[in-house]
Amino acid sequence: MTDTATAALHRAEAEVSAASLAWIATFNRGDFVGCSEGYTEAATMQGRPLADIQGRPAIADFWKSIVDQNPGELTYHDARVHALDPTTAVLSARWTMENLGKGLITLERWEKQADGAWLLAEDIFELAEGV
């Protein structure tokens, strides 16, 4: 791999890490609409055992139902980002919500949009304890 290609992958990983932190901050403000805007229009979400949905409107409804439960602070632990190419990266982590539980993010697939924004195209996570 060339130095230029390696640099592009590292840049993608840094950008996705920043996008993920921004999404978490949006969630922690209770902004479920903002959370849903962090997904592509056709995104899929599998929140085992809570959800198996597709599309931004359904994802907004899901996050509203979570925000309405006063989940407390969401925190990602041991987050790992791996760029597959300069426009696609995957993230995995453990997560906790103060008042609702904890679990694993098996896969967040982030895709870079034409405008440079990174959005979630696929979100697979599981609840290990709580709710």
GROMACS .gro file of N, CA and C in nm:
model
  393
    1MET      N    1   0.085  -0.117   0.000
    1MET     CA    2   0.000   0.000   0.000
    1MET      C    3   0.090   0.124   0.000
    2THR      N    4   0.053   0.221  -0.079
    2THR     CA    5   0.133   0.343  -0.087
    2THR      C    6   0.111   0.431   0.036
    3ASP      N    7   0.204   0.522   0.056
    3ASP     CA    8   0.191   0.616   0.169
    3ASP      C    9   0.064   0.699   0.155
    4THR      N   10   0.028   0.734   0.032
    4THR     CA   11  -0.093   0.814   0.008
    4THR      C   12  -0.217   0.734   0.045
    5ALA      N   13  -0.221   0.607   0.006
    5ALA     CA   14  -0.336   0.522   0.039
    5ALA      C   15  -0.346   0.500   0.189
    6THR      N   16  -0.234   0.476   0.254
    6THR     CA   17  -0.233   0.458   0.399
    6THR      C   18  -0.282   0.585   0.469
    7ALA      N   19  -0.236   0.700   0.422
    7ALA     CA   20  -0.279   0.827   0.482
    7ALA      C   21  -0.429   0.847   0.464
    8ALA      N   22  -0.483   0.808   0.349
    8ALA     CA   23  -0.627   0.822   0.325
    8ALA      C   24  -0.707   0.734   0.422
    9LEU      N   25  -0.659   0.615   0.450
    9LEU     CA   26  -0.727   0.527   0.544
    9LEU      C   27  -0.721   0.583   0.686
   10HIS      N   28  -0.606   0.634   0.725
   10HIS     CA   29  -0.593   0.694   0.858
   10HIS      C   30  -0.683   0.816   0.872
   11ARG      N   31  -0.692   0.896   0.766
   11ARG     CA   32  -0.780   1.014   0.766
   11ARG      C   33  -0.926   0.970   0.781
   12ALA      N   34  -0.967   0.866   0.708
   12ALA     CA   35  -1.104   0.815   0.720
   12ALA      C   36  -1.131   0.769   0.862
   13GLU      N   37  -1.038   0.699   0.924
   13GLU     CA   38  -1.057   0.651   1.061
   13GLU      C   39  -1.072   0.767   1.159
   14ALA      N   40  -0.991   0.871   1.141
   14ALA     CA   41  -1.001   0.988   1.229
   14ALA      C   42  -1.135   1.060   1.208
   15GLU      N   43  -1.178   1.071   1.084
   15GLU     CA   44  -1.305   1.139   1.055
   15GLU      C   45  -1.423   1.061   1.112
   16VAL      N   46  -1.420   0.929   1.102
   16VAL     CA   47  -1.529   0.847   1.158
   16VAL      C   48  -1.527   0.855   1.310
   17SER      N   49  -1.411   0.854   1.371
   17SER     CA   50  -1.404   0.869   1.516
   17SER      C   51  -1.469   1.001   1.558
   18ALA      N   52  -1.441   1.109   1.486
   18ALA     CA   53  -1.500   1.239   1.517
   18ALA      C   54  -1.651   1.237   1.493
   19ALA      N   55  -1.695   1.176   1.384
   19ALA     CA   56  -1.840   1.167   1.356
   19ALA      C   57  -1.911   1.087   1.463
   20SER      N   58  -1.849   0.979   1.510
   20SER     CA   59  -1.908   0.897   1.615
   20SER      C   60  -1.921   0.977   1.745
   21LEU      N   61  -1.816   1.049   1.782
   21LEU     CA   62  -1.822   1.132   1.903
   21LEU      C   63  -1.930   1.238   1.892
   22ALA      N   64  -1.945   1.297   1.774
   22ALA     CA   65  -2.051   1.397   1.754
   22ALA      C   66  -2.188   1.333   1.767
   23TRP      N   67  -2.204   1.211   1.713
   23TRP     CA   68  -2.333   1.141   1.724
   23TRP      C   69  -2.365   1.113   1.871
   24ILE      N   70  -2.266   1.067   1.946
   24ILE     CA   71  -2.286   1.039   2.089
   24ILE      C   72  -2.328   1.167   2.162
   25ALA      N   73  -2.264   1.278   2.133
   25ALA     CA   74  -2.298   1.405   2.197
   25ALA      C   75  -2.442   1.445   2.162
   26THR      N   76  -2.483   1.422   2.039
   26THR     CA   77  -2.621   1.450   1.997
   26THR      C   78  -2.718   1.365   2.077
   27PHE      N   79  -2.689   1.237   2.089
   27PHE     CA   80  -2.773   1.147   2.168
   27PHE      C   81  -2.781   1.196   2.313
   28ASN      N   82  -2.667   1.232   2.370
   28ASN     CA   83  -2.664   1.272   2.511
   28ASN      C   84  -2.737   1.403   2.537
   29ARG      N   85  -2.762   1.480   2.432
   29ARG     CA   86  -2.847   1.601   2.444
   29ARG      C   87  -2.994   1.565   2.434
   30GLY      N   88  -3.025   1.439   2.402
   30GLY     CA   89  -3.164   1.396   2.386
   30GLY      C   90  -3.223   1.431   2.251
   31ASP      N   91  -3.138   1.458   2.153
   31ASP     CA   92  -3.182   1.500   2.021
   31ASP      C   93  -3.200   1.378   1.930
   32PHE      N   94  -3.316   1.312   1.940
   32PHE     CA   95  -3.338   1.190   1.861
   32PHE      C   96  -3.346   1.221   1.712
   33VAL      N   97  -3.394   1.340   1.675
   33VAL     CA   98  -3.398   1.378   1.533
   33VAL      C   99  -3.255   1.392   1.481
   34GLY      N  100  -3.170   1.459   1.557
   34GLY     CA  101  -3.030   1.471   1.519
   34GLY      C  102  -2.962   1.336   1.509
   35CYS      N  103  -2.998   1.246   1.601
   35CYS     CA  104  -2.942   1.110   1.594
   35CYS      C  105  -2.980   1.043   1.462
   36SER      N  106  -3.108   1.055   1.426
   36SER     CA  107  -3.153   0.989   1.303
   36SER      C  108  -3.088   1.051   1.180
   37GLU      N  109  -3.057   1.180   1.186
   37GLU     CA  110  -2.991   1.246   1.073
   37GLU      C  111  -2.847   1.199   1.056
   38GLY      N  112  -2.796   1.124   1.153
   38GLY     CA  113  -2.664   1.065   1.142
   38GLY      C  114  -2.663   0.934   1.063
   39TYR      N  115  -2.779   0.897   1.009
   39TYR     CA  116  -2.795   0.775   0.929
   39TYR      C  117  -2.829   0.810   0.786
   40THR      N  118  -2.792   0.723   0.693
   40THR     CA  119  -2.836   0.738   0.555
   40THR      C  120  -2.987   0.715   0.549
   41GLU      N  121  -3.051   0.761   0.445
   41GLU     CA  122  -3.197   0.743   0.430
   41GLU      C  123  -3.237   0.596   0.434
   42ALA      N  124  -3.154   0.508   0.378
   42ALA     CA  125  -3.189   0.365   0.369
   42ALA      C  126  -3.116   0.280   0.472
   43ALA      N  127  -3.063   0.342   0.576
   43ALA     CA  128  -2.985   0.269   0.676
   43ALA      C  129  -3.066   0.156   0.739
   44THR      N  130  -2.994   0.055   0.785
   44THR     CA  131  -3.056  -0.054   0.860
   44THR      C  132  -3.002  -0.053   1.002
   45MET      N  133  -3.088  -0.097   1.094
   45MET     CA  134  -3.049  -0.108   1.234
   45MET      C  135  -3.099  -0.240   1.289
   46GLN      N  136  -3.009  -0.313   1.352
   46GLN     CA  137  -3.045  -0.433   1.427
   46GLN      C  138  -2.997  -0.412   1.569
   47GLY      N  139  -3.090  -0.382   1.656
   47GLY     CA  140  -3.060  -0.365   1.797
   47GLY      C  141  -3.116  -0.483   1.873
   48ARG      N  142  -3.037  -0.584   1.885
   48ARG     CA  143  -3.084  -0.710   1.942
   48ARG      C  144  -3.102  -0.699   2.092
   49PRO      N  145  -3.212  -0.728   2.151
   49PRO     CA  146  -3.337  -0.779   2.095
   49PRO      C  147  -3.441  -0.670   2.073
   50LEU      N  148  -3.401  -0.544   2.065
   50LEU     CA  149  -3.494  -0.433   2.067
   50LEU      C  150  -3.550  -0.391   1.932
   51ALA      N  151  -3.473  -0.406   1.824
   51ALA     CA  152  -3.516  -0.349   1.697
   51ALA      C  153  -3.453  -0.422   1.579
   52ASP      N  154  -3.527  -0.424   1.471
   52ASP     CA  155  -3.478  -0.471   1.341
   52ASP      C  156  -3.551  -0.384   1.239
   53ILE      N  157  -3.491  -0.272   1.204
   53ILE     CA  158  -3.563  -0.171   1.126
   53ILE      C  159  -3.478  -0.117   1.012
   54GLN      N  160  -3.547  -0.049   0.921
   54GLN     CA  161  -3.478   0.010   0.807
   54GLN      C  162  -3.536   0.147   0.780
   55GLY      N  163  -3.448   0.238   0.746
   55GLY     CA  164  -3.489   0.372   0.704
   55GLY      C  165  -3.482   0.474   0.817
   56ARG      N  166  -3.449   0.595   0.779
   56ARG     CA  167  -3.431   0.703   0.876
   56ARG      C  168  -3.555   0.730   0.961
   57PRO      N  169  -3.678   0.733   0.906
   57PRO     CA  170  -3.793   0.760   0.992
   57PRO      C  171  -3.812   0.655   1.102
   58ALA      N  172  -3.794   0.528   1.069
   58ALA     CA  173  -3.808   0.423   1.170
   58ALA      C  174  -3.695   0.432   1.274
   59ILE      N  175  -3.577   0.470   1.229
   59ILE     CA  176  -3.465   0.486   1.321
   59ILE      C  177  -3.492   0.603   1.415
   60ALA      N  178  -3.550   0.712   1.363
   60ALA     CA  179  -3.586   0.826   1.449
   60ALA      C  180  -3.686   0.782   1.555
   61ASP      N  181  -3.785   0.704   1.516
   61ASP     CA  182  -3.885   0.655   1.613
   61ASP      C  183  -3.818   0.569   1.721
   62PHE      N  184  -3.724   0.485   1.680
   62PHE     CA  185  -3.653   0.401   1.777
   62PHE      C  186  -3.578   0.488   1.877
   63TRP      N  187  -3.499   0.584   1.827
   63TRP     CA  188  -3.421   0.667   1.919
   63TRP      C  189  -3.511   0.752   2.007
   64LYS      N  190  -3.625   0.796   1.956
   64LYS     CA  191  -3.721   0.871   2.039
   64LYS      C  192  -3.767   0.783   2.155
   65SER      N  193  -3.797   0.656   2.126
   65SER     CA  194  -3.844   0.567   2.234
   65SER      C  195  -3.736   0.546   2.339
   66ILE      N  196  -3.611   0.547   2.299
   66ILE     CA  197  -3.501   0.532   2.395
   66ILE      C  198  -3.484   0.662   2.475
   67VAL      N  199  -3.481   0.776   2.406
   67VAL     CA  200  -3.465   0.905   2.473
   67VAL      C  201  -3.578   0.928   2.573
   68ASP      N  202  -3.700   0.887   2.538
   68ASP     CA  203  -3.815   0.903   2.627
   68ASP      C  204  -3.800   0.825   2.758
   69GLN      N  205  -3.710   0.727   2.762
   69GLN     CA  206  -3.689   0.647   2.883
   69GLN      C  207  -3.582   0.706   2.975
   70ASN      N  208  -3.536   0.828   2.943
   70ASN     CA  209  -3.433   0.894   3.024
   70ASN      C  210  -3.313   0.801   3.044
   71PRO      N  211  -3.242   0.770   2.935
   71PRO     CA  212  -3.136   0.669   2.943
   71PRO      C  213  -3.010   0.713   3.017
   72GLY      N  214  -2.994   0.842   3.039
   72GLY     CA  215  -2.869   0.889   3.097
   72GLY      C  216  -2.760   0.894   2.992
   73GLU      N  217  -2.641   0.915   3.037
   73GLU     CA  218  -2.525   0.934   2.950
   73GLU      C  219  -2.489   0.806   2.875
   74LEU      N  220  -2.475   0.818   2.743
   74LEU     CA  221  -2.424   0.709   2.659
   74LEU      C  222  -2.273   0.725   2.649
   75THR      N  223  -2.203   0.615   2.671
   75THR     CA  224  -2.058   0.615   2.660
   75THR      C  225  -2.015   0.493   2.580
   76TYR      N  226  -1.921   0.514   2.487
   76TYR     CA  227  -1.859   0.403   2.416
   76TYR      C  228  -1.727   0.371   2.487
   77HIS      N  229  -1.697   0.243   2.497
   77HIS     CA  230  -1.573   0.197   2.560
   77HIS      C  231  -1.496   0.111   2.459
   78ASP      N  232  -1.366   0.130   2.458
   78ASP     CA  233  -1.278   0.050   2.370
   78ASP      C  234  -1.323   0.055   2.224
   79ALA      N  235  -1.362   0.173   2.178
   79ALA     CA  236  -1.406   0.187   2.038
   79ALA      C  237  -1.289   0.162   1.944
   80ARG      N  238  -1.318   0.088   1.840
   80ARG     CA  239  -1.218   0.059   1.737
   80ARG      C  240  -1.277   0.093   1.601
   81VAL      N  241  -1.204   0.171   1.526
   81VAL     CA  242  -1.246   0.210   1.392
   81VAL      C  243  -1.147   0.151   1.293
   82HIS      N  244  -1.201   0.090   1.188
   82HIS     CA  245  -1.117   0.032   1.083
   82HIS      C  246  -1.171   0.079   0.948
   83ALA      N  247  -1.090   0.152   0.874
   83ALA     CA  248  -1.129   0.197   0.741
   83ALA      C  249  -1.112   0.082   0.642
   84LEU      N  250  -1.219   0.052   0.570
   84LEU     CA  251  -1.212  -0.050   0.465
   84LEU      C  252  -1.157   0.010   0.337
   85ASP      N  253  -1.188   0.136   0.316
   85ASP     CA  254  -1.139   0.216   0.205
   85ASP      C  255  -1.159   0.362   0.245
   86PRO      N  256  -1.122   0.459   0.163
   86PRO     CA  257  -1.134   0.599   0.205
   86PRO      C  258  -1.277   0.648   0.228
   87THR      N  259  -1.377   0.571   0.186
   87THR     CA  260  -1.516   0.616   0.202
   87THR      C  261  -1.603   0.521   0.284
   88THR      N  262  -1.544   0.417   0.341
   88THR     CA  263  -1.620   0.321   0.422
   88THR      C  264  -1.534   0.279   0.541
   89ALA      N  265  -1.594   0.284   0.659
   89ALA     CA  266  -1.524   0.241   0.779
   89ALA      C  267  -1.623   0.172   0.871
   90VAL      N  268  -1.570   0.085   0.955
   90VAL     CA  269  -1.653   0.014   1.053
   90VAL      C  270  -1.602   0.046   1.193
   91LEU      N  271  -1.696   0.051   1.286
   91LEU     CA  272  -1.666   0.078   1.426
   91LEU      C  273  -1.726  -0.032   1.510
   92SER      N  274  -1.653  -0.073   1.612
   92SER     CA  275  -1.706  -0.165   1.713
   92SER      C  276  -1.667  -0.111   1.849
   93ALA      N  277  -1.746  -0.145   1.951
   93ALA     CA  278  -1.720  -0.094   2.086
   93ALA      C  279  -1.811  -0.165   2.185
   94ARG      N  280  -1.783  -0.143   2.312
   94ARG     CA  281  -1.879  -0.173   2.417
   94ARG      C  282  -1.948  -0.041   2.447
   95TRP      N  283  -2.072  -0.047   2.497
   95TRP     CA  284  -2.143   0.077   2.531
   95TRP      C  285  -2.213   0.063   2.664
   96THR      N  286  -2.234   0.177   2.729
   96THR     CA  287  -2.315   0.182   2.849
   96THR      C  288  -2.406   0.304   2.841
   97MET      N  289  -2.525   0.291   2.896
   97MET     CA  290  -2.616   0.402   2.919
   97MET      C  291  -2.646   0.399   3.069
   98GLU      N  292  -2.618   0.508   3.135
   98GLU     CA  293  -2.629   0.515   3.281
   98GLU      C  294  -2.753   0.448   3.337
   99ASN      N  295  -2.869   0.479   3.280
   99ASN     CA  296  -2.995   0.434   3.338
   99ASN      C  297  -3.060   0.315   3.268
  100LEU      N  298  -3.005   0.273   3.155
  100LEU     CA  299  -3.074   0.168   3.079
  100LEU      C  300  -2.998   0.038   3.062
  101GLY      N  301  -2.868   0.040   3.069
  101GLY     CA  302  -2.798  -0.086   3.053
  101GLY      C  303  -2.666  -0.074   2.980
  102LYS      N  304  -2.622  -0.187   2.927
  102LYS     CA  305  -2.496  -0.191   2.855
  102LYS      C  306  -2.500  -0.301   2.751
  103GLY      N  307  -2.406  -0.295   2.659
  103GLY     CA  308  -2.403  -0.395   2.554
  103GLY      C  309  -2.284  -0.378   2.462
  104LEU      N  310  -2.298  -0.433   2.343
  104LEU     CA  311  -2.191  -0.433   2.244
  104LEU      C  312  -2.239  -0.372   2.113
  105ILE      N  313  -2.152  -0.299   2.051
  105ILE     CA  314  -2.173  -0.257   1.913
  105ILE      C  315  -2.092  -0.353   1.829
  106THR      N  316  -2.162  -0.440   1.760
  106THR     CA  317  -2.095  -0.537   1.675
  106THR      C  318  -2.040  -0.471   1.550
  107LEU      N  319  -2.122  -0.381   1.492
  107LEU     CA  320  -2.083  -0.317   1.367
  107LEU      C  321  -2.160  -0.187   1.348
  108GLU      N  322  -2.088  -0.079   1.334
  108GLU     CA  323  -2.142   0.044   1.278
  108GLU      C  324  -2.067   0.063   1.147
  109ARG      N  325  -2.141   0.060   1.036
  109ARG     CA  326  -2.076   0.083   0.906
  109ARG      C  327  -2.105   0.227   0.866
  110TRP      N  328  -1.999   0.305   0.858
  110TRP     CA  329  -2.006   0.446   0.823
  110TRP      C  330  -1.966   0.464   0.677
  111GLU      N  331  -2.040   0.550   0.607
  111GLU     CA  332  -2.010   0.578   0.467
  111GLU      C  333  -1.997   0.728   0.447
  112LYS      N  334  -1.892   0.766   0.374
  112LYS     CA  335  -1.869   0.907   0.345
  112LYS      C  336  -1.960   0.949   0.230
  113GLN      N  337  -2.032   1.057   0.251
  113GLN     CA  338  -2.127   1.108   0.153
  113GLN      C  339  -2.057   1.205   0.057
  114ALA      N  340  -2.123   1.239  -0.052
  114ALA     CA  341  -2.066   1.329  -0.153
  114ALA      C  342  -2.027   1.464  -0.093
  115ASP      N  343  -2.102   1.508   0.010
  115ASP     CA  344  -2.071   1.637   0.074
  115ASP      C  345  -1.962   1.627   0.180
  116GLY      N  346  -1.904   1.508   0.197
  116GLY     CA  347  -1.797   1.487   0.294
  116GLY      C  348  -1.844   1.440   0.430
  117ALA      N  349  -1.974   1.441   0.456
  117ALA     CA  350  -2.028   1.395   0.585
  117ALA      C  351  -2.020   1.243   0.593
  118TRP      N  352  -1.994   1.193   0.712
  118TRP     CA  353  -1.996   1.050   0.738
  118TRP      C  354  -2.129   1.015   0.803
  119LEU      N  355  -2.201   0.918   0.746
  119LEU     CA  356  -2.330   0.875   0.799
  119LEU      C  357  -2.330   0.724   0.820
  120LEU      N  358  -2.409   0.681   0.916
  120LEU     CA  359  -2.425   0.538   0.942
  120LEU      C  360  -2.515   0.475   0.835
  121ALA      N  361  -2.467   0.369   0.773
  121ALA     CA  362  -2.547   0.295   0.676
  121ALA      C  363  -2.599   0.165   0.737
  122GLU      N  364  -2.529   0.118   0.839
  122GLU     CA  365  -2.568  -0.008   0.905
  122GLU      C  366  -2.527   0.003   1.052
  123ASP      N  367  -2.616  -0.038   1.140
  123ASP     CA  368  -2.591  -0.028   1.284
  123ASP      C  369  -2.639  -0.158   1.348
  124ILE      N  370  -2.545  -0.237   1.397
  124ILE     CA  371  -2.579  -0.363   1.462
  124ILE      C  372  -2.522  -0.360   1.604
  125PHE      N  373  -2.612  -0.370   1.700
  125PHE     CA  374  -2.569  -0.367   1.840
  125PHE      C  375  -2.656  -0.461   1.920
  126GLU      N  376  -2.612  -0.489   2.041
  126GLU     CA  377  -2.691  -0.576   2.126
  126GLU      C  378  -2.692  -0.523   2.267
  127LEU      N  379  -2.801  -0.551   2.332
  127LEU     CA  380  -2.819  -0.518   2.473
  127LEU      C  381  -2.776  -0.640   2.553
  128ALA      N  382  -2.677  -0.622   2.639
  128ALA     CA  383  -2.630  -0.734   2.721
  128ALA      C  384  -2.697  -0.735   2.858
  129GLU      N  385  -2.731  -0.616   2.908
  129GLU     CA  386  -2.792  -0.602   3.040
  129GLU      C  387  -2.879  -0.478   3.041
  130GLY      N  388  -2.995  -0.485   3.099
  130GLY     CA  389  -3.077  -0.367   3.119
  130GLY      C  390  -3.206  -0.369   3.041
  131VAL      N  391  -3.264  -0.250   3.030
  131VAL     CA  392  -3.395  -0.224   2.970
  131VAL      C  393  -3.486  -0.332   3.003
   0.00000   0.00000   0.00000
